[in-house]
Amino acid sequence: DQQVKQNSPSLSVQEGRISILNCDYTNSMFDYFLWYKKYPAEGPTFLISISSIKDKNEDGRFTVFLNKSAKHLSLHIVPSQPGDSAVYFCAGHLTGNQFYFGTGTSLTVIP
Amino acid sequence: DTAVSQTPKYLVTQMGNDKSIKCEQNLGHDTMYWYKQDSKKFLKIMFSYNNKELIINETVPNRFSPKSPDKAHLNLHINSLELGDSAVYFCASSQDMILGSGNTIYFGEGSWLTVV
């Protein structure tokens, strides 16, 4: 049973525009959510996180929004750059350090 | 210097063999993990060790056995390899068991295991 879902396997965006990556979850016990970025042949690297008690966290061009009532979070990248092209994983964290990852969304930023 | 390093990066082996994947972190972290990325790209946790002690052991066949000789190392040993074991295995580490501000999980680059 997948507790974290990313229903869009891929997304293409023009350079300079906004990229919005979406993530849905089923477990209301997640206390933290994370986004990871993965380039081909590399391991996933941490990008940004948000506590379940917040609804927004911003770090430079990256902003994550959390809608707990809808069990939905999204990652906004503004402006999108070609170097942002990668696979983005959303993950939920449970107490006890259990991480549940989505299947990823492949973002392509077109120059 | 690579923070979390895994060896080998690529491994092709025959069914029935026993193999190990080694992992080392130089971040001074207390907690280390093994994740498996299957063909659907789902990163699923297999094991978690904190200060050399097994904390999380998900439903994984007994053929998989983690070994942590010290805090900086968590090796994954797999006995009697099967075709279905083919996947990318990621080692990871975090400061401790509690994820907080500035405390996140760092991944290695993955080990591509192919069983033929």
mmCIF file of C-alpha atoms in Angstrom:
data_model
loop_
_atom_site.group_PDB
_atom_site.id
_atom_site.type_symbol
_atom_site.label_atom_id
_atom_site.label_comp_id
_atom_site.label_asym_id
_atom_site.label_seq_id
_atom_site.Cartn_x
_atom_site.Cartn_y
_atom_site.Cartn_z
ATOM 1 C CA ASP A 1 0.000 0.000 0.000
ATOM 2 C CA GLN A 2 1.548 3.239 -1.135
ATOM 3 C CA GLN A 3 1.144 5.891 1.497
ATOM 4 C CA VAL A 4 2.696 8.608 -0.620
ATOM 5 C CA LYS A 5 1.679 9.046 -4.230
ATOM 6 C CA GLN A 6 2.948 11.136 -7.061
ATOM 7 C CA ASN A 7 0.435 10.679 -9.823
ATOM 8 C CA SER A 8 2.305 12.580 -12.507
ATOM 9 C CA PRO A 9 5.274 10.572 -13.706
ATOM 10 C CA SER A 10 6.584 13.434 -15.807
ATOM 11 C CA LEU A 11 6.323 17.175 -16.270
ATOM 12 C CA SER A 12 7.757 19.550 -18.874
ATOM 13 C CA VAL A 13 8.088 23.256 -18.244
ATOM 14 C CA GLN A 14 9.641 26.140 -20.146
ATOM 15 C CA GLU A 15 12.667 27.786 -18.618
ATOM 16 C CA GLY A 16 11.687 30.744 -16.467
ATOM 17 C CA ARG A 17 8.187 29.459 -15.808
ATOM 18 C CA ILE A 18 6.855 27.883 -12.640
ATOM 19 C CA SER A 19 7.138 24.128 -12.062
ATOM 20 C CA ILE A 20 4.550 22.600 -9.765
ATOM 21 C CA LEU A 21 5.086 19.062 -8.578
ATOM 22 C CA ASN A 22 2.280 17.421 -6.671
ATOM 23 C CA CYS A 23 2.147 14.763 -4.003
ATOM 24 C CA ASP A 24 -0.729 13.088 -2.146
ATOM 25 C CA TYR A 25 -0.553 11.012 0.988
ATOM 26 C CA THR A 26 -2.882 8.789 2.974
ATOM 27 C CA ASN A 27 -1.275 8.562 6.408
ATOM 28 C CA SER A 28 -2.289 11.453 8.635
ATOM 29 C CA MET A 29 0.431 10.461 11.118
ATOM 30 C CA PHE A 30 3.260 11.797 8.982
ATOM 31 C CA ASP A 31 5.034 14.448 11.024
ATOM 32 C CA TYR A 32 7.346 15.651 8.299
ATOM 33 C CA PHE A 33 7.416 15.737 4.542
ATOM 34 C CA LEU A 34 10.453 15.949 2.359
ATOM 35 C CA TRP A 35 11.286 16.480 -1.262
ATOM 36 C CA TYR A 36 14.276 14.789 -2.794
ATOM 37 C CA LYS A 37 15.898 15.476 -6.121
ATOM 38 C CA LYS A 38 17.596 12.786 -8.105
ATOM 39 C CA TYR A 39 19.832 13.100 -11.136
ATOM 40 C CA PRO A 40 20.490 10.035 -13.283
ATOM 41 C CA ALA A 41 23.067 7.664 -11.780
ATOM 42 C CA GLU A 42 23.097 9.565 -8.501
ATOM 43 C CA GLY A 43 21.407 9.055 -5.175
ATOM 44 C CA PRO A 44 18.443 11.192 -4.121
ATOM 45 C CA THR A 45 19.535 14.377 -2.383
ATOM 46 C CA PHE A 46 17.513 16.381 0.056
ATOM 47 C CA LEU A 47 15.866 19.474 -1.358
ATOM 48 C CA ILE A 48 13.374 20.912 1.094
ATOM 49 C CA SER A 49 11.144 19.767 3.930
ATOM 50 C CA ILE A 50 8.038 20.897 5.757
ATOM 51 C CA SER A 51 6.702 20.062 9.164
ATOM 52 C CA SER A 52 3.142 18.831 9.360
ATOM 53 C CA ILE A 53 2.278 21.789 11.594
ATOM 54 C CA LYS A 54 3.124 24.283 8.880
ATOM 55 C CA ASP A 55 1.501 25.047 5.565
ATOM 56 C CA LYS A 56 4.391 26.633 3.727
ATOM 57 C CA ASN A 57 8.152 26.509 3.659
ATOM 58 C CA GLU A 58 10.311 28.508 1.304
ATOM 59 C CA ASP A 59 13.964 28.163 0.380
ATOM 60 C CA GLY A 60 15.163 30.313 -2.472
ATOM 61 C CA ARG A 61 13.418 29.284 -5.658
ATOM 62 C CA PHE A 62 11.762 26.326 -3.943
ATOM 63 C CA THR A 63 8.540 26.502 -1.952
ATOM 64 C CA VAL A 64 6.590 23.596 -0.537
ATOM 65 C CA PHE A 65 2.923 23.952 0.333
ATOM 66 C CA LEU A 66 1.046 21.584 2.600
ATOM 67 C CA ASN A 67 -2.735 21.189 2.648
ATOM 68 C CA LYS A 68 -3.432 18.784 5.502
ATOM 69 C CA SER A 69 -7.179 18.675 5.011
ATOM 70 C CA ALA A 70 -6.640 17.497 1.451
ATOM 71 C CA LYS A 71 -3.590 15.389 2.373
ATOM 72 C CA HIS A 72 -1.771 17.107 -0.431
ATOM 73 C CA LEU A 73 1.543 18.858 -0.810
ATOM 74 C CA SER A 74 3.193 20.541 -3.718
ATOM 75 C CA LEU A 75 6.625 21.777 -4.634
ATOM 76 C CA HIS A 76 6.870 25.026 -6.568
ATOM 77 C CA ILE A 77 10.035 25.976 -8.417
ATOM 78 C CA VAL A 78 10.190 29.563 -9.595
ATOM 79 C CA PRO A 79 11.777 30.359 -11.955
ATOM 80 C CA SER A 80 12.541 26.960 -13.412
ATOM 81 C CA GLN A 81 16.020 26.408 -14.773
ATOM 82 C CA PRO A 82 17.413 23.696 -17.070
ATOM 83 C CA GLY A 83 19.560 22.452 -14.177
ATOM 84 C CA ASP A 84 16.365 21.638 -12.307
ATOM 85 C CA SER A 85 15.682 18.806 -14.740
ATOM 86 C CA ALA A 86 15.694 15.707 -12.544
ATOM 87 C CA VAL A 87 13.385 13.260 -10.839
ATOM 88 C CA TYR A 88 11.699 14.654 -7.739
ATOM 89 C CA PHE A 89 10.584 12.376 -4.934
ATOM 90 C CA CYS A 90 8.127 13.309 -2.266
ATOM 91 C CA ALA A 91 8.444 11.487 1.065
ATOM 92 C CA GLY A 92 6.556 11.312 4.322
ATOM 93 C CA HIS A 93 8.239 10.699 7.651
ATOM 94 C CA LEU A 94 6.820 8.778 10.593
ATOM 95 C CA THR A 95 8.154 8.825 14.126
ATOM 96 C CA GLY A 96 10.730 6.074 14.357
ATOM 97 C CA ASN A 97 12.468 7.384 11.275
ATOM 98 C CA GLN A 98 10.404 5.553 8.731
ATOM 99 C CA PHE A 99 10.375 7.210 5.360
ATOM 100 C CA TYR A 100 7.777 6.543 2.728
ATOM 101 C CA PHE A 101 8.606 7.742 -0.731
ATOM 102 C CA GLY A 102 6.474 8.376 -3.766
ATOM 103 C CA THR A 103 7.477 7.027 -7.147
ATOM 104 C CA GLY A 104 8.853 10.311 -8.390
ATOM 105 C CA THR A 105 8.053 12.895 -11.029
ATOM 106 C CA SER A 106 10.524 13.488 -13.813
ATOM 107 C CA LEU A 107 10.839 17.200 -14.455
ATOM 108 C CA THR A 108 12.205 18.490 -17.735
ATOM 109 C CA VAL A 109 12.909 22.189 -18.011
ATOM 110 C CA ILE A 110 13.090 23.224 -21.651
ATOM 111 C CA PRO A 111 15.571 26.002 -22.459
ATOM 112 C CA ASP B 1 34.829 13.738 -0.147
ATOM 113 C CA THR B 2 31.659 11.761 -0.682
ATOM 114 C CA ALA B 3 29.513 11.881 2.452
ATOM 115 C CA VAL B 4 27.845 8.490 1.954
ATOM 116 C CA SER B 5 29.698 6.074 -0.271
ATOM 117 C CA GLN B 6 28.662 2.661 -1.488
ATOM 118 C CA THR B 7 30.654 -0.061 -3.200
ATOM 119 C CA PRO B 8 30.351 -1.567 -5.656
ATOM 120 C CA LYS B 9 28.379 0.810 -7.820
ATOM 121 C CA TYR B 10 27.552 -1.905 -10.321
ATOM 122 C CA LEU B 11 27.291 -5.603 -9.651
ATOM 123 C CA VAL B 12 26.241 -8.355 -12.026
ATOM 124 C CA THR B 13 26.073 -11.812 -10.519
ATOM 125 C CA GLN B 14 24.446 -15.174 -11.040
ATOM 126 C CA MET B 15 21.473 -16.572 -9.220
ATOM 127 C CA GLY B 16 22.361 -18.433 -6.067
ATOM 128 C CA ASN B 17 25.472 -16.403 -5.316
ATOM 129 C CA ASP B 18 26.136 -14.519 -2.085
ATOM 130 C CA LYS B 19 27.165 -10.884 -2.375
ATOM 131 C CA SER B 20 27.738 -7.864 -0.190
ATOM 132 C CA ILE B 21 27.308 -4.162 -0.728
ATOM 133 C CA LYS B 22 29.345 -1.922 1.531
ATOM 134 C CA CYS B 23 28.391 1.482 2.815
ATOM 135 C CA GLU B 24 30.369 4.078 4.686
ATOM 136 C CA GLN B 25 29.449 7.558 5.874
ATOM 137 C CA ASN B 26 31.892 10.198 7.023
ATOM 138 C CA LEU B 27 29.307 12.575 8.435
ATOM 139 C CA GLY B 28 29.532 11.372 12.011
ATOM 140 C CA HIS B 29 25.895 10.291 11.870
ATOM 141 C CA ASP B 30 24.389 7.844 14.303
ATOM 142 C CA THR B 31 21.744 6.391 12.010
ATOM 143 C CA MET B 32 22.176 4.514 8.751
ATOM 144 C CA TYR B 33 19.714 2.916 6.355
ATOM 145 C CA TRP B 34 19.346 0.663 3.376
ATOM 146 C CA TYR B 35 16.715 1.461 0.786
ATOM 147 C CA LYS B 36 15.715 -0.516 -2.257
ATOM 148 C CA GLN B 37 14.490 1.152 -5.410
ATOM 149 C CA ASP B 38 12.443 -1.267 -7.413
ATOM 150 C CA SER B 39 11.435 -1.143 -11.069
ATOM 151 C CA LYS B 40 8.602 1.230 -10.203
ATOM 152 C CA LYS B 41 11.129 3.666 -8.698
ATOM 153 C CA PHE B 42 9.630 3.277 -5.272
ATOM 154 C CA LEU B 43 12.275 3.858 -2.599
ATOM 155 C CA LYS B 44 11.416 1.441 0.140
ATOM 156 C CA ILE B 45 13.224 1.241 3.439
ATOM 157 C CA MET B 46 14.738 -2.123 4.267
ATOM 158 C CA PHE B 47 16.761 -1.581 7.426
ATOM 159 C CA SER B 48 17.689 1.153 9.826
ATOM 160 C CA TYR B 49 20.517 1.060 12.326
ATOM 161 C CA ASN B 50 21.114 3.509 15.150
ATOM 162 C CA ASN B 51 24.464 3.342 16.919
ATOM 163 C CA LYS B 52 25.064 -0.116 15.465
ATOM 164 C CA GLU B 53 21.724 -1.411 16.694
ATOM 165 C CA LEU B 54 18.967 -2.586 14.379
ATOM 166 C CA ILE B 55 15.959 -0.278 14.726
ATOM 167 C CA ILE B 56 13.814 -0.926 11.676
ATOM 168 C CA ASN B 57 13.581 -4.192 9.860
ATOM 169 C CA GLU B 58 10.872 -4.088 7.261
ATOM 170 C CA THR B 59 9.467 -7.189 5.677
ATOM 171 C CA VAL B 60 12.577 -8.313 3.889
ATOM 172 C CA PRO B 61 13.575 -11.922 3.129
ATOM 173 C CA ASN B 62 15.972 -13.472 5.616
ATOM 174 C CA ARG B 63 18.468 -13.748 2.790
ATOM 175 C CA PHE B 64 19.164 -10.055 3.377
ATOM 176 C CA SER B 65 21.298 -9.405 6.418
ATOM 177 C CA PRO B 66 22.702 -6.010 7.393
ATOM 178 C CA LYS B 67 25.870 -5.770 9.393
ATOM 179 C CA SER B 68 27.151 -2.700 11.173
ATOM 180 C CA PRO B 69 30.724 -3.127 12.421
ATOM 181 C CA ASP B 70 30.729 0.480 13.638
ATOM 182 C CA LYS B 71 28.612 3.617 13.407
ATOM 183 C CA ALA B 72 30.179 4.686 10.142
ATOM 184 C CA HIS B 73 29.517 1.454 8.270
ATOM 185 C CA LEU B 74 26.425 -0.495 7.345
ATOM 186 C CA ASN B 75 26.967 -3.346 4.945
ATOM 187 C CA LEU B 76 24.264 -5.324 3.209
ATOM 188 C CA HIS B 77 24.839 -9.015 2.668
ATOM 189 C CA ILE B 78 22.562 -10.993 0.411
ATOM 190 C CA ASN B 79 22.534 -14.789 0.339
ATOM 191 C CA SER B 80 21.262 -17.017 -2.450
ATOM 192 C CA LEU B 81 20.532 -14.178 -4.834
ATOM 193 C CA GLU B 82 17.341 -14.390 -6.872
ATOM 194 C CA LEU B 83 16.324 -12.689 -10.097
ATOM 195 C CA GLY B 84 13.857 -10.540 -8.198
ATOM 196 C CA ASP B 85 16.659 -9.055 -6.145
ATOM 197 C CA SER B 86 17.746 -7.047 -9.174
ATOM 198 C CA ALA B 87 17.332 -3.418 -8.200
ATOM 199 C CA VAL B 88 19.187 -0.332 -7.147
ATOM 200 C CA TYR B 89 20.093 -0.319 -3.471
ATOM 201 C CA PHE B 90 20.668 2.967 -1.699
ATOM 202 C CA CYS B 91 22.488 3.449 1.552
ATOM 203 C CA ALA B 92 21.649 6.538 3.584
ATOM 204 C CA SER B 93 22.422 8.169 6.899
ATOM 205 C CA SER B 94 21.028 10.816 9.211
ATOM 206 C CA GLN B 95 22.276 12.552 12.340
ATOM 207 C CA ASP B 96 20.032 10.589 14.655
ATOM 208 C CA MET B 97 16.596 9.059 14.925
ATOM 209 C CA ILE B 98 14.851 12.397 15.146
ATOM 210 C CA LEU B 99 14.370 14.416 12.002
ATOM 211 C CA GLY B 100 14.394 18.095 12.725
ATOM 212 C CA SER B 101 15.474 21.417 11.359
ATOM 213 C CA GLY B 102 18.754 20.968 9.575
ATOM 214 C CA ASN B 103 18.664 17.239 10.188
ATOM 215 C CA THR B 104 17.897 15.296 7.089
ATOM 216 C CA ILE B 105 18.819 12.079 5.394
ATOM 217 C CA TYR B 106 21.745 11.793 3.050
ATOM 218 C CA PHE B 107 21.880 9.147 0.386
ATOM 219 C CA GLY B 108 24.685 7.354 -1.359
ATOM 220 C CA GLU B 109 24.767 7.125 -5.118
ATOM 221 C CA GLY B 110 23.201 3.707 -5.284
ATOM 222 C CA SER B 111 24.427 0.227 -6.125
ATOM 223 C CA TRP B 112 22.985 -1.316 -9.267
ATOM 224 C CA LEU B 113 22.549 -5.028 -8.663
ATOM 225 C CA THR B 114 21.670 -7.268 -11.586
ATOM 226 C CA VAL B 115 21.060 -10.946 -10.983
ATOM 227 C CA VAL B 116 21.257 -13.161 -14.071
#
